[in-house]
C-alpha cells in the first residue's frame, strides 16, 4: 500500500464522508475542516495528505479529521481515489469532496448532500457558473472550461456548465467506477462525468460559490493550460471509444 493511516477513529454509524485531497495546505486545512464540522457535524472528514512537506497532516489531525498519508506526492487524482477506496472499504453511503485551499464554500455541502439524499441523482456537481456571486476563473482556464462544457454536454446530452469543478457529491453506487482502473487519475474532470453517464449514473449540477485562490496555488499547479486543454479533450474522445 502507498499510504498509511495516521488516525482511524470515526463513528461507524455515520454514513457521510467528506474527502479533502491536500498537498502543502497547512495554512488553510484547519479552517476548512472547522467550517465543514460546523456545517455538517454528522459527517466524518477524511484528509488525503498527498506527500505534503509541511504540517498539513498534523494540522488536519488536530482539527479532528481522519488523515491518510501518501509517502510521496502522487497527484490530485490518485489522492481522490484513495479517498474513494477508503469510503468503499468503510461502508459510507454519501461521499462529498471539497478542496483544501478554501476555494470551495463548505455551506454548500448541505445542498449537495440534500440533493443526493432526496432524489434519484447519483452525482451532484457544484457549479460556480450557476451562482452569480461566485468567482470566475482566469481567461485561459475559462476557455478550457467552455470547451469541456460543450463536449461533455454534447456527449451526455445534458447541459454541464462546470465540468472541471472538484466540488462534488457521490452516492455509494458510483464508487465501483471511482475505485476502478478506468478512473482517470491524471486529470479527473470532464471525462469522469462522461464515463459515469455511460455507466448509467444520473448527474445534476447545483449552484455554489467558489472563491479566488489567494495563495495562487493548488493541487493542479504546474499544469500548462494548453496541454491541459489538449489532454482533457483527447481523453473525452477516447472515452467514447472505451468499452466498460
Tab-separated table of C-alpha atoms in Angstrom:
chain	number	residue	atom	x	y	z
A	1	UNK	CA	0.000	0.000	0.000
A	2	UNK	CA	1.219	3.504	-0.835
A	3	UNK	CA	-0.471	5.172	2.105
A	4	UNK	CA	-0.538	4.852	5.862
A	5	UNK	CA	-3.216	5.547	8.427
A	6	UNK	CA	-2.419	8.285	10.930
A	7	UNK	CA	-5.780	8.315	12.685
A	8	UNK	CA	-8.571	5.757	12.462
A	9	UNK	CA	-11.205	6.987	14.911
A	10	UNK	CA	-14.626	7.545	13.336
A	11	UNK	CA	-18.227	6.926	14.217
A	12	UNK	CA	-19.333	3.788	12.373
A	13	UNK	CA	-22.956	4.969	12.497
A	14	UNK	CA	-22.175	7.928	10.304
A	15	UNK	CA	-22.661	7.264	6.586
A	16	UNK	CA	-21.396	10.608	5.242
A	17	UNK	CA	-17.744	11.167	4.374
A	18	UNK	CA	-16.163	14.443	3.270
A	19	UNK	CA	-12.963	13.794	1.297
A	20	UNK	CA	-10.313	16.538	1.159
A	21	UNK	CA	-7.223	15.978	-1.017
A	22	UNK	CA	-4.422	18.166	0.312
A	23	UNK	CA	-0.842	18.992	-0.636
A	24	UNK	CA	1.062	21.553	1.450
A	25	UNK	CA	-2.097	23.190	2.815
A	26	UNK	CA	-1.060	23.713	6.445
A	27	UNK	CA	-2.326	27.299	6.359
A	28	UNK	CA	-5.928	26.609	5.318
A	29	UNK	CA	-6.672	22.985	6.191
A	30	UNK	CA	-7.641	23.680	9.812
A	31	UNK	CA	-10.212	26.338	8.970
A	32	UNK	CA	-11.639	24.263	6.113
A	33	UNK	CA	-12.163	21.314	8.462
A	34	UNK	CA	-13.644	23.549	11.174
A	35	UNK	CA	-16.140	25.006	8.707
A	36	UNK	CA	-17.120	21.566	7.474
A	37	UNK	CA	-17.666	20.288	11.007
A	38	UNK	CA	-19.840	23.312	11.747
A	39	UNK	CA	-21.945	22.846	8.612
A	40	UNK	CA	-22.145	19.035	8.722
A	41	UNK	CA	-21.412	17.864	12.268
A	42	UNK	CA	-22.754	14.375	11.484
A	43	UNK	CA	-20.192	13.829	8.713
A	44	UNK	CA	-16.746	12.322	9.052
A	45	UNK	CA	-13.886	14.251	7.488
A	46	UNK	CA	-11.049	12.476	5.678
A	47	UNK	CA	-7.927	14.345	4.591
A	48	UNK	CA	-5.720	12.701	1.988
A	49	UNK	CA	-2.306	14.148	2.759
A	50	UNK	CA	-0.627	13.749	-0.617
A	51	UNK	CA	3.015	13.715	0.424
A	52	UNK	CA	2.973	17.214	1.937
A	53	UNK	CA	6.289	18.606	3.149
A	54	UNK	CA	4.671	20.913	5.709
A	55	UNK	CA	2.346	20.407	8.698
A	56	UNK	CA	-0.785	19.615	6.676
A	57	UNK	CA	-1.211	16.166	8.236
A	58	UNK	CA	-0.621	17.365	11.800
A	59	UNK	CA	-2.970	20.340	11.475
A	60	UNK	CA	-5.679	18.172	9.925
A	61	UNK	CA	-5.395	15.607	12.702
A	62	UNK	CA	-5.516	18.286	15.414
A	63	UNK	CA	-8.635	19.688	13.743
A	64	UNK	CA	-10.378	16.352	14.183
A	65	UNK	CA	-10.069	14.791	10.741
A	66	UNK	CA	-9.011	11.277	9.889
A	67	UNK	CA	-5.744	11.509	7.955
A	68	UNK	CA	-4.453	9.154	5.278
A	69	UNK	CA	-0.948	10.000	4.081
A	70	UNK	CA	0.779	9.118	0.834
A	71	UNK	CA	4.511	8.568	1.265
A	72	UNK	CA	5.138	10.864	-1.694
A	73	UNK	CA	3.192	13.291	-3.846
A	74	UNK	CA	1.002	11.172	-6.138
A	75	UNK	CA	-1.205	13.871	-7.656
A	76	UNK	CA	-4.767	15.096	-7.280
A	77	UNK	CA	-6.500	12.191	-8.998
A	78	UNK	CA	-4.758	9.472	-7.027
A	79	UNK	CA	-5.395	11.388	-3.804
A	80	UNK	CA	-9.103	11.466	-4.639
A	81	UNK	CA	-9.147	7.778	-5.499
A	82	UNK	CA	-7.520	6.958	-2.161
A	83	UNK	CA	-10.453	8.743	-0.527
A	84	UNK	CA	-12.953	6.798	-2.634
A	85	UNK	CA	-11.312	3.495	-1.696
A	86	UNK	CA	-11.464	4.455	1.968
A	87	UNK	CA	-15.159	5.302	1.615
A	88	UNK	CA	-15.913	1.989	-0.060
A	89	UNK	CA	-13.937	-0.037	2.489
A	90	UNK	CA	-15.719	1.649	5.385
A	91	UNK	CA	-19.276	1.478	4.072
A	92	UNK	CA	-20.068	5.154	3.539
A	93	UNK	CA	-23.294	5.917	1.671
A	94	UNK	CA	-22.597	9.508	0.651
A	95	UNK	CA	-19.197	10.863	-0.374
A	96	UNK	CA	-18.638	14.604	-0.644
A	97	UNK	CA	-15.406	16.116	-1.922
A	98	UNK	CA	-14.049	19.596	-1.365
A	99	UNK	CA	-10.703	21.320	-1.929
A	100	UNK	CA	-8.307	22.082	0.912
A	101	UNK	CA	-7.363	25.614	-0.148
A	102	UNK	CA	-10.584	27.371	0.862
A	103	UNK	CA	-11.864	27.964	-2.668
A	104	UNK	CA	-14.994	25.911	-2.051
A	105	UNK	CA	-17.588	27.277	0.353
A	106	UNK	CA	-18.462	24.451	2.820
A	107	UNK	CA	-22.017	25.777	3.379
A	108	UNK	CA	-22.964	24.285	0.011
A	109	UNK	CA	-22.082	20.783	1.186
A	110	UNK	CA	-25.559	20.691	2.725
A	111	UNK	CA	-27.145	21.468	-0.645
A	112	UNK	CA	-25.119	18.774	-2.380
A	113	UNK	CA	-25.960	16.215	0.292
A	114	UNK	CA	-29.661	17.132	0.305
A	115	UNK	CA	-29.875	16.594	-3.445
A	116	UNK	CA	-28.213	13.179	-3.140
A	117	UNK	CA	-30.495	12.066	-0.307
A	118	UNK	CA	-33.793	13.405	-1.627
A	119	UNK	CA	-33.591	12.381	-5.277
A	120	UNK	CA	-32.527	9.632	-7.651
A	121	UNK	CA	-29.439	11.656	-8.608
A	122	UNK	CA	-26.165	9.738	-8.187
A	123	UNK	CA	-23.679	12.568	-8.761
A	124	UNK	CA	-24.096	16.208	-7.773
A	125	UNK	CA	-21.666	18.793	-9.149
A	126	UNK	CA	-21.315	22.237	-7.612
A	127	UNK	CA	-21.204	24.746	-10.467
A	128	UNK	CA	-19.678	28.183	-9.959
A	129	UNK	CA	-21.321	29.333	-13.190
A	130	UNK	CA	-24.840	28.849	-11.846
A	131	UNK	CA	-24.256	31.293	-8.967
A	132	UNK	CA	-23.845	34.948	-9.874
A	133	UNK	CA	-21.764	35.750	-6.770
A	134	UNK	CA	-19.172	33.076	-7.474
A	135	UNK	CA	-15.595	33.741	-8.519
A	136	UNK	CA	-14.871	33.191	-12.213
A	137	UNK	CA	-11.541	31.580	-13.205
A	138	UNK	CA	-8.825	33.238	-15.323
A	139	UNK	CA	-9.458	33.623	-19.056
A	140	UNK	CA	-7.285	30.726	-20.270
A	141	UNK	CA	-8.828	28.279	-17.827
A	142	UNK	CA	-12.294	29.596	-18.626
A	143	UNK	CA	-11.700	28.895	-22.325
A	144	UNK	CA	-10.843	25.314	-21.427
A	145	UNK	CA	-13.961	25.007	-19.286
A	146	UNK	CA	-16.122	26.297	-22.155
A	147	UNK	CA	-14.621	23.675	-24.476
A	148	UNK	CA	-15.068	20.864	-21.959
A	149	UNK	CA	-18.580	22.051	-21.166
A	150	UNK	CA	-19.552	21.919	-24.830
A	151	UNK	CA	-18.036	18.469	-25.378
A	152	UNK	CA	-19.339	16.901	-22.166
A	153	UNK	CA	-22.823	18.355	-22.688
A	154	UNK	CA	-22.901	17.032	-26.238
A	155	UNK	CA	-21.654	13.584	-25.226
A	156	UNK	CA	-24.143	13.025	-22.425
A	157	UNK	CA	-26.954	15.094	-23.993
A	158	UNK	CA	-27.334	17.152	-20.844
A	159	UNK	CA	-26.145	20.684	-20.128
A	160	UNK	CA	-22.999	20.728	-17.951
A	161	UNK	CA	-21.731	24.226	-17.094
A	162	UNK	CA	-18.764	23.451	-14.807
A	163	UNK	CA	-17.176	20.122	-15.832
A	164	UNK	CA	-13.881	20.816	-14.023
A	165	UNK	CA	-15.486	21.508	-10.643
A	166	UNK	CA	-13.968	19.449	-7.840
A	167	UNK	CA	-16.864	20.355	-5.539
A	168	UNK	CA	-18.929	17.174	-5.869
A	169	UNK	CA	-21.000	14.545	-4.134
A	170	UNK	CA	-21.490	10.866	-4.938
A	171	UNK	CA	-23.754	8.068	-3.816
A	172	UNK	CA	-22.128	4.796	-2.833
A	173	UNK	CA	-23.307	3.223	-6.092
A	174	UNK	CA	-20.785	5.331	-8.027
A	175	UNK	CA	-17.786	4.048	-6.042
A	176	UNK	CA	-17.364	0.905	-8.152
A	177	UNK	CA	-16.329	3.128	-11.044
A	178	UNK	CA	-14.388	5.653	-8.964
A	179	UNK	CA	-12.114	2.956	-7.489
A	180	UNK	CA	-11.652	1.104	-10.790
A	181	UNK	CA	-8.741	1.252	-13.215
A	182	UNK	CA	-10.981	3.202	-15.619
A	183	UNK	CA	-10.888	6.239	-13.311
A	184	UNK	CA	-8.638	8.878	-14.989
A	185	UNK	CA	-6.229	9.676	-12.167
A	186	UNK	CA	-4.211	12.200	-14.196
A	187	UNK	CA	-6.998	14.785	-14.699
A	188	UNK	CA	-10.294	13.533	-13.206
A	189	UNK	CA	-12.527	16.249	-14.594
A	190	UNK	CA	-14.929	16.240	-17.538
A	191	UNK	CA	-14.134	12.683	-18.609
A	192	UNK	CA	-15.323	11.393	-15.213
A	193	UNK	CA	-18.719	12.934	-15.933
A	194	UNK	CA	-18.928	11.269	-19.344
A	195	UNK	CA	-17.745	7.904	-18.011
A	196	UNK	CA	-20.200	7.966	-15.122
A	197	UNK	CA	-23.019	8.799	-17.513
A	198	UNK	CA	-22.052	5.812	-19.656
A	199	UNK	CA	-22.197	3.686	-16.508
A	200	UNK	CA	-25.832	4.786	-16.152
A	201	UNK	CA	-25.416	7.220	-13.260
A	202	UNK	CA	-27.666	10.288	-13.102
A	203	UNK	CA	-25.913	13.659	-12.825
A	204	UNK	CA	-27.138	17.057	-11.623
A	205	UNK	CA	-25.477	20.458	-11.210
A	206	UNK	CA	-26.408	22.893	-8.449
A	207	UNK	CA	-25.200	26.482	-7.902
A	208	UNK	CA	-22.313	27.021	-5.458
A	209	UNK	CA	-19.984	29.865	-4.564
A	210	UNK	CA	-16.280	29.397	-5.212
A	211	UNK	CA	-13.673	31.843	-4.008
A	212	UNK	CA	-10.480	33.088	-5.649
A	213	UNK	CA	-7.337	31.216	-4.641
A	214	UNK	CA	-5.389	33.860	-2.757
A	215	UNK	CA	-2.346	31.579	-2.467
A	216	UNK	CA	-2.174	31.317	-6.255
A	217	UNK	CA	-1.547	27.591	-5.950
A	218	UNK	CA	-3.496	24.371	-5.853
A	219	UNK	CA	-3.066	20.638	-6.350
A	220	UNK	CA	-3.422	21.415	-10.068
A	221	UNK	CA	-0.440	23.796	-10.041
A	222	UNK	CA	2.194	23.216	-12.684
A	223	UNK	CA	-0.302	22.121	-15.334
A	224	UNK	CA	0.285	24.072	-18.515
A	225	UNK	CA	-3.111	25.392	-19.648
A	226	UNK	CA	-2.788	24.482	-23.333
A	227	UNK	CA	-1.564	20.974	-22.547
A	228	UNK	CA	-4.382	20.585	-20.013
A	229	UNK	CA	-6.980	21.590	-22.609
A	230	UNK	CA	-5.497	19.194	-25.170
A	231	UNK	CA	-5.224	16.310	-22.704
A	232	UNK	CA	-8.812	16.544	-21.461
A	233	UNK	CA	-10.205	16.980	-24.979
A	234	UNK	CA	-8.280	13.933	-26.177
A	235	UNK	CA	-9.370	11.951	-23.116
A	236	UNK	CA	-13.024	12.847	-23.719
A	237	UNK	CA	-12.927	11.443	-27.240
A	238	UNK	CA	-11.113	8.306	-26.065
A	239	UNK	CA	-13.876	7.808	-23.514
A	240	UNK	CA	-16.392	7.379	-26.337
A	241	UNK	CA	-14.326	4.504	-27.738
A	242	UNK	CA	-13.963	2.638	-24.455
A	243	UNK	CA	-15.975	-0.423	-23.598
A	244	UNK	CA	-16.966	-0.657	-19.936
